[in-house]
Amino acid sequence: MKAPNSTGSTLVNYWQRGVPIYREPLITPTLIFFLALAAIGLSLALVRFFSPLGPFSGMNDAYAWGIWKTFNVMTLTALGSGPLAIGIAAWVFNRTKLHVVMRTALLSGFLFYATGLVALGFDVGRPWNFWNILLPWRWNVESAMFEISICMPVYCALFLAFENVPMVLERIYYSSGDSIQADLLRWAPGLRRIYPFMITGAYVLPIMHQSSLGGLLLLAGDKINPLWQTPCLPLLYLLAAGLCGLGFVTFLLLIACLRYSRPLDLGVLDELGNLLSWMCFVFLAVRFADLTWRGQLGSAFAFDKMSVIFLAEAALILIPAIALRNRSVRETPRRLLNMATMACAGGLWFRFVPTTIAFMPAPLARYFPAFPEVLMTLGYIALGIAAFGVGVKYFAVLPGEINDWNRMFTLTRQRRQAVQSKGETSWHVSP
Amino acid sequence: MSTGINRRQLLLGIVGAGGALVSSAAAEEHPANPVAPPDAVSMLYDNTLCTGCRACMTACSETNGLPPDTVSGVPFESTLAAGVWDVPADLNAETKNIIKLYREPNSSAFAFVKRQCMHCLDPACVAGCPFGALKKNDWGVVTWNSSQCIGCRYCEVACPFDVPKFQWDKWNPKIVKCEFCFDQRLKQSKEPACTAVCPTGAVIFGKRADLMAKAKGRIAAVPGKYFEDRVYGEHEAGGTQVLYLSSVAFEKIGLPKLGSTSLGHYATKVTSVLYKWLSGPILLAAVLGALIKRNWNHHEAERPEREEHTGLRDQL
């Protein structure tokens, strides 16, 4: 941790803007490891495209959905809901402190969604029939599956991609010549004009499809254990997305800043921890009100297998909810990291369990993911991690200090020239 | 005492008529208790008449061009017999119709059951199918259209009877399930192959209303002969077009215990209101948009000062 700066203020903001990681080589052993894992998964996915599903997965007619859908899509996009949760906090509820961590949320969220959609593309048996999406009279608008198959790709490819465009344009701006810079400056006002409308769409759409992911499970009816099968599933899935979104961005910021030796901004982290705690309480309130209303509290505390699975979920969310009410926990990085990890685990556990463990279609039916299935799931995740690792070095994603931003340009000759032409290196915020 | 209508009754009558008008104007796509159309075709299976000859299975496979399943029903200890007989263990991608034997534990009592698609009045598979590959066709038959199916297998997750099967071993997989011999026979005004071939009349074909009356007649003729003196499929999951009479408990022969509300109604009762004409999302967008615009304007108003202070362009 750095000492407060000479202004003497106790509210020092160490995170002032996104700054690329510029002191590290782009290619590292870690990156190669994740790229290799991604290559294995994607090669298998390519082979799977020209092969039946059977040999690639442990799925069967009773458990017709495997981990590609239930984990990569239905569970992991909760972690990718940071742009939704933090975006709403920052832009709707005017928590302006959080603007600086938006890019971390946006890039990670985009990668969770994009890899989830890749997983979905290789999961469906007849992907070439997706062209039916162009024929509105064939749409089954009452189906949650339809809502997801139209809403999720549109959100990822249009709204989430748009939100990630500024950091790409910024990189182009600072690494190109005057004529391109002039073009970019001409486009900037237009981009800013549509920005508030695009982010409105970027919050409405995920609210729709994150709740629809829970809505998917309603049709499964009695196949899902009554501790999880409830008309409130769409709302709970949405709340779990908010919870996981806040938790994961906190987790990611702490991990990435540790990995790349970035100073932390406890003011922003405190805000994230505070919101996360309230989100956990809201989730638990709805969860328990629903169980009480449906008369399932008895089986929730029966301490049989399903009850223990439920109680683990409740504990994983309740502990961080209570602990994070304490300011010293929120402002101690290690404890905040533990609590954020726990809350994410609880949210993911809630999202995953009703799709697989509490989903009991027939007494003798069994499902366990096959080896290629697991490799493909890991491959998609590794692709996301590798892309994030490259992204933080290419683009101004991770929050840092303005000093850091200025120092960055003294290290790279090409960048220095570009910036010198703007005369921006002269603006030093003196420490 | 006056026998005329008093004011209270009149008022209730008006409210009731108005309510009926409103509810019929906004015809619900998935009502809680769907009503069968008058021309709904049906199948009645009575396991007290079934001898387990499996003639219906052969007829079904022949009519639908299904290959024999010579593997799945062969017990492990007699794998040498595999590849010889058509012995499916259950409904699967090669089997749209099956006769199974249920034996009472520690007793000589037994019963048969015929399994195939139930052709629900409000099928969960149709409610979930994203691009309408599965649909309620003429005479209430649930059919599958290959060109509209993306292979998401939501139908398999949704079906409470575990009927739709997916071709896991095909590159161009199809959803396989009984379609009442829709193309092969119904369209030529012929009854399905299984009912046509049944030698004992254990499974018969007819209009749903007629078969329901016939089933209730059989129950009334010999009370106590049939389990719970009721017809399975009259109310299950909102009602089905395949009806069952059984001498043993329905659950024992693999017919699940289900509520009388259709799953489609359960799954869409809230969302169908929220998403009506996209009113919910539009309202949400209006509220969020107004707040975002206010905060955005504030952000933009402060931007020049911020940019001048830091000497750097604002980051979005």
XYZ file of C-alpha atoms in Angstrom:
747
model
C 0.000 0.000 0.000
C 1.142 3.514 -0.717
C 1.030 6.297 1.803
C -1.554 9.036 1.278
C -0.190 11.745 -0.971
C 0.990 15.177 -0.019
C -2.443 16.771 -0.187
C -2.958 15.236 3.234
C -6.443 14.078 2.409
C -7.582 10.816 3.917
C -9.798 10.132 0.917
C -6.978 9.505 -1.504
C -8.220 8.066 -4.744
C -5.538 5.756 -6.065
C -7.741 4.568 -8.884
C -8.182 7.548 -11.143
C -8.467 5.991 -14.577
C -7.880 2.779 -16.494
C -4.206 2.228 -17.243
C -2.724 -0.626 -19.295
C -0.216 -2.967 -17.702
C 2.869 -1.789 -19.539
C 5.801 -3.077 -17.536
C 5.114 -6.743 -18.243
C 5.955 -8.809 -21.321
C 2.878 -9.776 -23.320
C 3.805 -13.443 -23.657
C 4.216 -15.134 -20.291
C 4.280 -18.812 -19.304
C 0.853 -18.333 -17.704
C -0.563 -16.975 -20.943
C 0.908 -19.873 -22.900
C -0.616 -22.333 -20.440
C -4.099 -20.855 -20.808
C -3.745 -20.520 -24.579
C -2.760 -24.187 -24.792
C -5.784 -25.161 -22.715
C -7.986 -23.012 -24.928
C -6.475 -24.546 -28.052
C -7.259 -28.046 -26.802
C -10.845 -27.096 -25.952
C -11.476 -25.277 -29.212
C -9.934 -28.046 -31.327
C -12.237 -30.511 -29.621
C -15.140 -28.145 -30.260
C -14.234 -28.028 -33.931
C -14.115 -31.828 -34.120
C -17.420 -31.969 -32.248
C -18.996 -29.794 -34.941
C -18.386 -32.574 -37.456
C -19.326 -35.339 -35.074
C -22.407 -36.405 -33.115
C -22.784 -35.111 -29.548
C -22.820 -38.563 -27.963
C -19.080 -39.370 -27.900
C -18.222 -35.884 -26.639
C -20.433 -35.681 -23.607
C -21.955 -37.555 -20.726
C -25.388 -36.202 -21.586
C -28.324 -38.525 -22.130
C -32.059 -38.253 -22.765
C -32.796 -37.715 -19.057
C -29.991 -35.225 -18.443
C -30.256 -33.575 -21.841
C -28.269 -30.543 -20.697
C -24.643 -30.888 -19.678
C -22.110 -28.482 -18.238
C -21.780 -26.461 -21.472
C -25.267 -25.133 -20.871
C -25.638 -25.544 -17.132
C -22.167 -24.287 -16.168
C -20.711 -22.190 -19.012
C -23.983 -20.435 -19.792
C -26.428 -20.685 -16.902
C -23.841 -20.412 -14.119
C -20.826 -18.484 -15.404
C -22.740 -15.635 -17.047
C -23.651 -14.686 -13.464
C -19.974 -13.848 -12.987
C -20.198 -11.949 -16.263
C -22.972 -9.754 -14.881
C -20.540 -7.196 -13.474
C -21.345 -4.718 -16.269
C -25.006 -5.003 -15.271
C -24.590 -4.746 -11.500
C -21.844 -2.131 -11.390
C -23.229 -0.269 -14.392
C -26.586 0.144 -12.675
C -24.893 1.240 -9.451
C -22.718 3.756 -11.292
C -25.020 5.138 -13.959
C -28.513 4.657 -12.495
C -27.838 5.151 -8.800
C -25.009 7.591 -9.449
C -22.347 5.801 -7.429
C -19.730 7.754 -9.363
C -16.822 6.146 -7.514
C -17.493 2.956 -9.439
C -16.949 4.381 -12.931
C -13.257 3.625 -12.639
C -13.838 -0.125 -12.281
C -16.403 -0.332 -15.097
C -13.827 -1.392 -17.698
C -12.689 -4.314 -15.565
C -16.325 -5.375 -15.336
C -16.975 -4.748 -19.037
C -14.037 -6.728 -20.399
C -14.540 -9.685 -18.045
C -18.303 -9.637 -18.614
C -17.873 -9.585 -22.372
C -15.511 -12.552 -22.207
C -17.852 -14.572 -19.978
C -20.727 -13.951 -22.357
C -18.721 -14.518 -25.535
C -17.237 -17.798 -24.325
C -20.643 -18.856 -23.008
C -22.169 -18.250 -26.417
C -19.363 -20.229 -28.081
C -20.130 -23.055 -25.656
C -23.809 -22.813 -26.561
C -23.036 -22.849 -30.281
C -21.207 -26.164 -29.981
C -23.780 -27.582 -27.576
C -26.875 -27.351 -29.741
C -27.430 -30.252 -32.085
C -28.659 -28.348 -35.117
C -26.934 -24.940 -34.988
C -27.496 -24.313 -38.714
C -31.178 -23.826 -37.954
C -30.426 -20.635 -36.010
C -31.392 -18.758 -39.163
C -34.993 -19.182 -37.970
C -34.228 -16.205 -35.736
C -34.750 -14.068 -38.852
C -38.346 -15.259 -39.279
C -40.422 -13.521 -36.586
C -43.524 -15.601 -37.324
C -41.650 -18.679 -36.125
C -40.684 -17.090 -32.800
C -42.217 -18.719 -29.761
C -42.299 -15.509 -27.727
C -43.619 -17.283 -24.626
C -40.522 -19.478 -24.403
C -37.694 -18.530 -22.043
C -35.342 -20.401 -24.362
C -36.371 -18.149 -27.235
C -35.910 -15.058 -25.083
C -32.380 -16.171 -24.216
C -31.397 -17.250 -27.707
C -32.287 -13.834 -29.117
C -31.458 -11.588 -26.148
C -28.098 -12.993 -25.094
C -26.307 -12.797 -28.476
C -27.776 -9.330 -29.137
C -26.610 -8.120 -25.737
C -23.121 -9.536 -26.140
C -22.530 -8.643 -29.780
C -24.176 -5.227 -29.736
C -24.501 -3.637 -26.303
C -21.641 -5.211 -24.368
C -19.364 -4.939 -27.401
C -20.326 -1.275 -27.775
C -19.472 -0.595 -24.143
C -16.039 -2.117 -24.779
C -15.440 -0.003 -27.891
C -14.134 3.168 -26.120
C -11.107 1.373 -24.675
C -10.262 -0.022 -28.110
C -10.643 3.375 -29.787
C -8.552 4.911 -27.029
C -5.743 2.466 -27.731
C -5.928 3.258 -31.445
C -5.965 6.963 -30.639
C -2.805 6.863 -28.552
C -0.889 4.638 -30.960
C -1.611 6.208 -34.345
C -0.804 9.249 -36.393
C -2.461 12.628 -36.547
C -4.930 11.893 -39.335
C -6.423 8.874 -37.579
C -6.505 10.810 -34.333
C -8.397 13.583 -36.049
C -10.912 11.047 -37.411
C -11.388 9.544 -33.965
C -11.956 12.962 -32.442
C -14.597 13.614 -35.093
C -16.447 10.401 -34.165
C -16.216 10.901 -30.400
C -19.225 13.247 -30.024
C -21.467 10.832 -31.949
C -20.385 7.965 -29.746
C -21.110 10.043 -26.667
C -24.511 11.024 -28.025
C -25.732 7.430 -28.299
C -23.881 6.250 -25.176
C -26.689 6.823 -22.612
C -29.203 5.040 -24.865
C -26.882 2.114 -25.442
C -26.177 1.628 -21.746
C -29.907 1.720 -21.041
C -30.242 -1.210 -23.449
C -27.203 -2.781 -21.850
C -29.053 -2.942 -18.522
C -32.544 -3.873 -19.752
C -31.409 -6.837 -21.864
C -29.401 -8.684 -19.211
C -32.177 -8.110 -16.675
C -34.395 -9.912 -19.169
C -32.164 -12.838 -20.029
C -30.563 -13.333 -16.626
C -34.053 -13.796 -15.194
C -35.037 -15.957 -18.160
C -32.171 -18.314 -17.321
C -34.060 -19.048 -14.110
C -37.315 -19.066 -16.073
C -35.941 -21.920 -18.189
C -36.129 -24.210 -15.195
C -39.806 -23.557 -14.480
C -40.919 -25.919 -17.260
C -38.886 -28.716 -15.693
C -41.482 -28.662 -12.893
C -41.286 -31.519 -10.405
C -38.010 -32.782 -11.865
C -36.318 -30.121 -9.746
C -36.219 -30.506 -5.965
C -38.810 -28.223 -4.310
C -36.072 -26.366 -2.423
C -35.141 -24.890 -5.808
C -38.259 -25.222 -7.975
C -40.185 -22.020 -7.347
C -42.034 -19.388 -9.373
C -39.404 -16.994 -7.934
C -36.568 -18.673 -9.862
C -36.339 -15.878 -12.463
C -36.032 -13.222 -9.753
C -33.547 -15.303 -7.757
C -31.427 -15.956 -10.843
C -31.345 -12.232 -11.523
C -30.414 -11.395 -7.920
C -27.714 -14.084 -7.991
C -26.375 -12.468 -11.164
C -26.160 -9.110 -9.393
C -24.497 -10.712 -6.406
C -21.980 -12.657 -8.506
C -21.340 -9.633 -10.737
C -20.391 -7.422 -7.784
C -18.500 -10.219 -6.062
C -16.552 -11.267 -9.120
C -15.421 -7.763 -10.091
C -14.208 -7.231 -6.506
C -12.420 -10.578 -6.678
C -10.939 -9.835 -10.096
C -9.718 -6.362 -9.121
C -7.986 -7.704 -6.032
C -6.403 -10.629 -7.857
C -5.316 -8.573 -10.874
C -3.899 -5.755 -8.760
C -1.993 -8.317 -6.718
C -0.689 -10.036 -9.835
C 0.375 -6.806 -11.546
C 1.461 -4.944 -8.351
C -1.123 -2.196 -8.696
C -1.956 -0.198 -5.572
C -5.481 -0.688 -4.275
C -8.124 1.949 -3.789
C -9.834 1.090 -0.547
C -12.532 3.692 -1.067
C -13.773 1.986 -4.224
C -13.325 -1.502 -2.783
C -15.237 -0.447 0.333
C -18.109 0.694 -1.894
C -18.084 -2.618 -3.790
C -18.017 -4.614 -0.568
C -20.844 -2.547 0.839
C -23.058 -3.090 -2.229
C -22.154 -6.771 -2.305
C -23.215 -7.176 1.299
C -26.623 -5.577 0.664
C -27.092 -7.654 -2.486
C -26.433 -10.811 -0.449
C -29.024 -9.735 2.113
C -31.619 -9.027 -0.584
C -30.978 -12.409 -2.186
C -31.309 -14.226 1.135
C -34.444 -12.292 2.062
C -36.164 -13.306 -1.180
C -34.841 -16.871 -0.911
C -36.133 -17.392 2.625
C -39.398 -15.524 2.089
C -40.040 -17.820 -0.881
C -39.210 -20.987 1.084
C -41.473 -19.857 3.931
C -44.303 -18.957 1.581
C -44.123 -22.364 -0.103
C -43.864 -24.163 3.253
C -40.433 -25.620 2.468
C -38.569 -24.328 5.531
C -38.930 -27.743 7.184
C -37.171 -29.571 4.367
C -34.594 -26.779 4.155
C -33.494 -27.633 7.691
C -34.033 -31.381 7.500
C -30.253 -31.946 7.248
C -30.618 -34.567 4.541
C -28.543 -34.415 1.353
C -30.572 -31.696 -0.376
C -30.925 -29.681 2.816
C -27.155 -29.692 3.360
C -26.635 -28.560 -0.237
C -29.081 -25.736 0.368
C -27.552 -24.774 3.714
C -24.100 -24.623 2.139
C -25.475 -22.131 -0.376
C -27.150 -20.059 2.346
C -24.004 -20.050 4.500
C -21.761 -19.082 1.584
C -23.942 -16.018 1.035
C -24.851 -15.202 4.632
C -21.279 -15.127 5.970
C -20.039 -12.440 3.531
C -23.318 -10.546 3.926
C -22.722 -10.183 7.659
C -18.936 -9.874 7.562
C -19.002 -7.139 4.936
C -21.185 -4.940 7.125
C -17.972 -4.440 9.065
C -15.874 -1.633 7.614
C -12.591 -3.179 8.697
C -13.404 -6.336 6.695
C -14.264 -4.289 3.604
C -11.023 -2.351 3.859
C -8.698 -5.262 4.556
C -7.869 -6.601 1.091
C -7.298 -10.194 2.170
C -10.576 -10.412 4.084
C -12.494 -8.646 1.357
C -11.076 -11.113 -1.164
C -12.151 -14.058 1.008
C -15.657 -12.680 1.407
C -16.066 -11.808 -2.283
C -14.885 -15.297 -3.256
C -17.324 -16.845 -0.818
C -20.261 -14.792 -2.087
C -19.409 -15.719 -5.696
C -19.180 -19.382 -4.750
C -22.590 -19.158 -3.052
C -24.179 -17.421 -6.033
C -22.690 -19.906 -8.482
C -23.729 -22.819 -6.266
C -27.301 -21.503 -6.292
C -27.291 -21.134 -10.067
C -25.725 -24.530 -10.758
C -27.497 -26.821 -8.293
C -31.041 -26.728 -9.747
C -29.700 -27.503 -13.232
C -27.828 -30.649 -12.278
C -27.675 -31.795 -8.652
C -31.243 -30.931 -7.644
C -32.460 -31.849 -11.156
C -33.702 -35.418 -10.859
C -35.552 -36.392 -14.037
C -35.757 -40.154 -13.387
C -34.780 -42.471 -10.528
C -32.059 -44.309 -12.442
C -30.805 -41.423 -14.546
C -27.194 -40.376 -14.014
C -25.047 -37.657 -15.496
C -21.387 -36.980 -15.098
C -19.531 -34.853 -17.653
C -17.347 -36.851 -20.034
C -13.629 -36.041 -20.321
C -13.866 -34.158 -23.664
C -16.850 -32.279 -22.264
C -14.784 -31.084 -19.285
C -11.832 -30.203 -21.544
C -14.094 -28.099 -23.743
C -15.608 -26.313 -20.726
C -12.110 -25.612 -19.373
C -11.004 -24.530 -22.837
C -13.730 -21.889 -23.083
C -12.854 -20.564 -19.624
C -9.117 -20.591 -20.437
C -9.841 -18.645 -23.617
C -11.545 -15.981 -21.506
C -8.675 -15.839 -19.008
C -6.047 -15.601 -21.780
C -8.005 -12.866 -23.546
C -8.320 -10.926 -20.284
C -4.582 -11.278 -19.671
C -3.848 -9.851 -23.105
C -6.612 -7.270 -22.824
C -5.292 -5.638 -19.656
C -1.911 -5.141 -21.362
C -3.301 -3.755 -24.605
C -6.132 -1.638 -23.256
C -6.623 0.701 -20.325
C -8.719 -1.738 -18.317
C -7.378 -2.087 -14.801
C -7.725 1.037 -12.669
C -4.570 2.901 -11.754
C -3.150 6.350 -11.085
C -2.766 9.206 -13.519
C 0.947 9.135 -12.694
C 1.030 5.574 -13.941
C -0.710 6.650 -17.120
C 1.856 9.350 -17.798
C 4.823 7.142 -16.935
C 3.565 4.533 -19.371
C 4.250 6.844 -22.304
C 7.866 7.463 -21.343
C 8.559 3.757 -21.708
C 7.410 3.149 -25.251
C 8.915 5.224 -28.000
C 6.004 4.803 -30.395
C 3.510 5.752 -27.755
C 5.630 8.699 -26.640
C 5.652 10.163 -30.126
C 1.910 9.828 -30.410
C 1.346 11.445 -27.075
C 3.888 14.155 -27.590
C 1.960 15.209 -30.624
C -0.966 15.756 -28.248
C 1.246 17.406 -25.670
C -0.300 15.317 -22.946
C 2.860 14.241 -21.148
C 3.263 17.700 -19.711
C 0.251 17.240 -17.469
C 1.733 15.682 -14.402
C -0.284 15.520 -11.233
C 2.527 16.209 -8.848
C 2.796 13.713 -6.023
C -89.714 -13.906 -1.095
C -89.158 -12.616 -4.555
C -87.907 -15.053 -7.169
C -86.596 -12.232 -9.357
C -83.008 -11.181 -9.634
C -81.976 -8.855 -6.834
C -79.511 -6.031 -7.211
C -76.572 -7.980 -5.840
C -77.054 -10.842 -8.281
C -77.431 -8.439 -11.178
C -74.237 -6.691 -10.227
C -72.366 -9.983 -9.914
C -73.761 -11.034 -13.286
C -72.496 -7.877 -14.965
C -69.066 -8.180 -13.357
C -68.914 -11.839 -14.314
C -69.906 -11.185 -17.923
C -67.419 -8.323 -18.136
C -64.708 -10.524 -16.694
C -65.490 -13.296 -19.163
C -65.378 -10.783 -22.016
C -62.010 -9.440 -20.910
C -60.552 -12.888 -20.382
C -61.822 -14.144 -23.744
C -60.524 -11.024 -25.479
C -57.079 -11.630 -24.012
C -57.061 -15.348 -24.844
C -54.372 -16.859 -22.679
C -51.841 -18.903 -24.604
C -51.275 -21.243 -21.690
C -54.433 -21.426 -19.528
C -54.176 -23.287 -16.219
C -56.725 -25.871 -17.309
C -56.693 -26.142 -21.101
C -59.783 -27.448 -22.881
C -59.412 -30.052 -25.605
C -60.585 -28.937 -29.059
C -63.682 -30.906 -30.197
C -61.756 -32.702 -32.953
C -58.861 -33.741 -30.658
C -57.812 -37.269 -31.509
C -57.055 -39.626 -28.674
C -55.791 -43.029 -27.650
C -57.160 -45.051 -24.739
C -54.911 -47.750 -23.296
C -56.416 -50.225 -20.837
C -53.788 -52.504 -19.323
C -56.354 -55.030 -18.154
C -56.857 -55.888 -21.818
C -53.215 -55.831 -22.923
C -51.520 -59.215 -23.405
C -48.080 -57.731 -24.019
C -47.809 -59.129 -27.551
C -45.945 -56.023 -28.701
C -47.619 -56.082 -32.113
C -48.044 -52.299 -31.680
C -44.285 -51.853 -31.351
C -43.552 -53.655 -34.591
C -46.326 -51.784 -36.387
C -44.985 -48.473 -35.053
C -41.399 -49.157 -36.102
C -42.518 -50.309 -39.541
C -44.808 -47.327 -40.178
C -42.271 -44.787 -38.914
C -39.282 -46.453 -40.571
C -37.437 -46.887 -37.271
C -34.445 -49.244 -37.123
C -34.626 -52.111 -34.600
C -32.935 -51.439 -31.256
C -31.087 -54.697 -30.675
C -28.879 -53.476 -27.836
C -30.402 -51.352 -25.098
C -32.726 -53.973 -23.588
C -30.237 -56.855 -23.602
C -29.111 -57.731 -20.063
C -25.373 -57.548 -19.507
C -25.006 -61.285 -18.800
C -26.437 -62.213 -22.200
C -24.614 -59.761 -24.438
C -24.173 -62.553 -26.981
C -27.832 -62.084 -27.815
C -27.246 -58.453 -28.745
C -27.704 -57.597 -32.385
C -30.457 -60.163 -32.925
C -33.815 -59.084 -31.509
C -35.564 -55.715 -31.363
C -35.423 -55.281 -27.582
C -35.514 -51.626 -26.539
C -35.261 -51.025 -22.783
C -37.380 -47.910 -22.939
C -38.439 -45.173 -25.294
C -35.336 -44.057 -27.188
C -34.144 -42.611 -30.464
C -35.166 -45.865 -32.247
C -38.364 -46.447 -30.289
C -41.420 -44.210 -30.363
C -43.722 -46.726 -28.719
C -43.023 -49.456 -26.165
C -44.863 -52.051 -24.111
C -43.247 -52.570 -20.724
C -43.986 -55.143 -18.041
C -44.371 -54.211 -14.407
C -44.067 -57.018 -11.861
C -45.268 -56.550 -8.277
C -42.390 -57.349 -5.857
C -42.864 -60.653 -3.943
C -46.032 -61.451 -5.830
C -47.126 -63.000 -9.083
C -49.210 -59.956 -10.025
C -48.111 -58.011 -13.078
C -49.315 -55.317 -15.428
C -48.318 -53.944 -18.806
C -47.941 -50.351 -19.808
C -47.732 -48.779 -23.251
C -45.599 -45.664 -23.400
C -45.528 -43.068 -26.163
C -46.050 -39.320 -26.439
C -49.042 -38.226 -24.339
C -49.989 -35.392 -26.732
C -50.737 -32.998 -23.860
C -53.450 -30.377 -24.287
C -50.850 -27.729 -23.348
C -47.533 -29.500 -23.907
C -44.477 -28.305 -21.968
C -42.274 -29.176 -24.964
C -44.286 -26.866 -27.231
C -44.286 -24.104 -24.606
C -40.488 -24.256 -24.403
C -39.545 -24.862 -28.049
C -37.808 -21.593 -29.088
C -38.585 -21.545 -32.809
C -41.769 -23.593 -32.884
C -40.305 -26.861 -34.199
C -42.644 -28.704 -31.863
C -46.213 -27.569 -32.258
C -49.789 -28.500 -31.570
C -50.872 -29.532 -35.073
C -54.284 -30.514 -36.519
C -56.402 -32.689 -34.209
C -54.158 -31.643 -31.316
C -51.285 -33.854 -32.424
C -47.841 -32.673 -31.244
C -45.544 -32.793 -34.271
C -41.851 -31.958 -34.818
C -40.514 -29.976 -37.787
C -36.842 -30.598 -38.571
C -36.193 -27.238 -40.255
C -37.206 -25.234 -37.153
C -35.313 -27.265 -34.549
C -31.933 -25.973 -33.323
C -31.323 -29.077 -31.216
C -31.372 -27.295 -27.853
C -33.115 -30.272 -26.189
C -35.283 -28.035 -23.991
C -38.198 -30.354 -24.884
C -36.409 -33.216 -23.144
C -35.828 -31.110 -20.029
C -39.429 -29.871 -20.020
C -41.455 -33.014 -20.802
C -42.861 -34.392 -17.529
C -43.307 -37.809 -19.196
C -39.702 -38.056 -20.494
C -40.941 -38.671 -24.023
C -38.847 -36.716 -26.573
C -35.575 -38.448 -27.423
C -32.510 -37.014 -29.134
C -30.267 -38.830 -31.613
C -27.003 -38.562 -29.673
C -25.211 -40.692 -32.248
C -26.171 -38.704 -35.355
C -24.384 -35.713 -36.858
C -27.737 -34.328 -37.991
C -29.740 -35.293 -34.919
C -33.520 -35.399 -34.832
C -35.998 -35.319 -31.979
C -37.763 -38.669 -31.983
C -41.215 -39.095 -30.473
C -44.674 -40.445 -31.339
C -46.497 -38.103 -33.703
C -49.716 -40.127 -33.820
C -48.627 -41.390 -37.299
C -49.583 -37.863 -38.410
C -48.030 -37.882 -41.886
C -48.047 -41.617 -42.415
C -51.667 -42.395 -41.516
C -53.790 -39.670 -39.876
C -53.620 -37.440 -42.959
C -54.974 -40.364 -45.036
C -57.849 -40.703 -42.553
C -56.330 -43.878 -41.139
C -55.936 -44.510 -37.431
C -52.381 -44.818 -35.991
C -50.541 -48.082 -36.652
C -50.516 -49.162 -33.001
C -54.265 -48.899 -32.448
C -55.002 -50.395 -35.879
C -52.953 -53.498 -35.172
C -53.855 -54.127 -31.512
C -55.565 -57.554 -31.454
C -57.282 -57.229 -28.063
C -58.476 -53.631 -28.184
C -56.164 -52.709 -25.308
C -55.342 -49.523 -27.140
C -58.080 -47.889 -29.195
C -58.322 -44.732 -31.278
C -61.059 -42.101 -31.301
C -62.035 -38.549 -30.451
C -60.899 -37.563 -26.949
C -64.425 -36.835 -25.727
C -65.682 -40.230 -26.973
C -62.811 -42.187 -25.455
C -63.130 -40.305 -22.165
C -66.808 -41.326 -22.018
C -65.911 -44.898 -22.922
C -63.210 -45.038 -20.211
C -65.590 -43.675 -17.594
C -68.175 -46.211 -18.734
C -65.705 -49.037 -18.103
C -64.975 -47.670 -14.637
C -68.684 -47.342 -13.848
C -69.385 -50.896 -15.072
C -66.945 -52.520 -12.625
C -66.153 -50.117 -9.769
C -62.910 -50.992 -8.023
C -61.420 -52.739 -11.046
C -59.295 -49.767 -12.012
C -56.804 -47.881 -9.893
C -58.526 -45.028 -8.035
C -61.494 -45.446 -10.409
C -60.133 -42.719 -12.586
C -58.705 -42.004 -16.026
C -55.019 -41.002 -16.138
C -54.645 -38.136 -18.556
C -57.943 -36.451 -17.820
C -56.279 -33.778 -15.668
C -52.555 -34.672 -15.477
C -50.377 -31.697 -16.471
C -53.510 -29.910 -17.684
C -54.837 -32.976 -19.481
C -53.455 -35.260 -22.192
C -54.878 -36.763 -25.361
C -53.598 -40.216 -24.489
C -55.718 -41.749 -21.726
C -54.928 -44.649 -19.399
C -56.896 -47.155 -17.356
C -54.761 -49.300 -15.081
C -55.264 -52.171 -12.667
C -52.227 -51.047 -10.631
C -51.076 -47.673 -9.376
C -50.139 -45.349 -12.221
C -46.811 -44.488 -10.589
C -45.841 -48.166 -10.497
C -46.130 -48.419 -14.268
C -44.115 -45.254 -14.741
C -46.847 -42.658 -15.141
C -45.759 -39.795 -12.882
C -47.968 -38.138 -10.298
C -48.636 -34.645 -11.676
C -50.752 -31.664 -10.746
C -53.698 -30.591 -12.858
C -52.135 -27.275 -13.921
C -50.279 -27.273 -17.211
C -46.541 -26.643 -16.937
C -46.809 -24.043 -19.685
C -49.160 -22.060 -17.468
C -46.882 -22.401 -14.436
C -43.849 -21.266 -16.433
C -45.440 -18.313 -18.236
C -48.106 -16.929 -15.905
C -45.859 -14.094 -14.692
C -43.725 -13.506 -17.775
C -46.713 -13.477 -20.141
C -47.973 -10.419 -18.234
C -44.565 -8.733 -17.890
C -43.687 -9.290 -21.539
C -47.115 -8.476 -23.009
C -46.331 -6.227 -25.996
C -42.899 -5.868 -24.384
C -44.529 -3.463 -21.921
C -42.351 -4.557 -19.003
C -39.006 -4.106 -20.778
C -40.164 -0.809 -22.347
C -41.277 0.532 -18.973
C -38.002 -0.587 -17.415
C -36.039 1.060 -20.226
C -37.991 4.295 -19.722
C -37.292 4.425 -15.982
C -33.642 3.404 -16.241
C -33.159 5.619 -19.288
C -34.490 8.701 -17.494
C -32.198 8.182 -14.516
C -29.214 7.387 -16.712
C -29.815 10.462 -18.872
C -29.920 12.678 -15.770
C -26.679 11.227 -14.406
C -25.114 11.244 -17.873
C -25.884 14.936 -18.380
C -24.312 15.633 -15.012
C -21.262 13.596 -16.000
C -20.937 15.435 -19.320
C -21.361 18.841 -17.689
C -18.472 18.123 -15.351
C -16.315 16.566 -18.058
C -14.487 19.661 -19.435
C -13.420 20.668 -15.953
C -12.238 17.146 -15.179
C -10.359 16.866 -18.453
C -8.701 20.175 -17.916
C -7.730 19.263 -14.366
C -6.122 15.956 -15.306
C -5.005 16.913 -18.793
C -6.373 13.595 -20.030
C -9.421 12.680 -22.045
C -12.386 11.252 -20.140
C -12.573 7.482 -20.185
C -15.835 5.646 -20.777
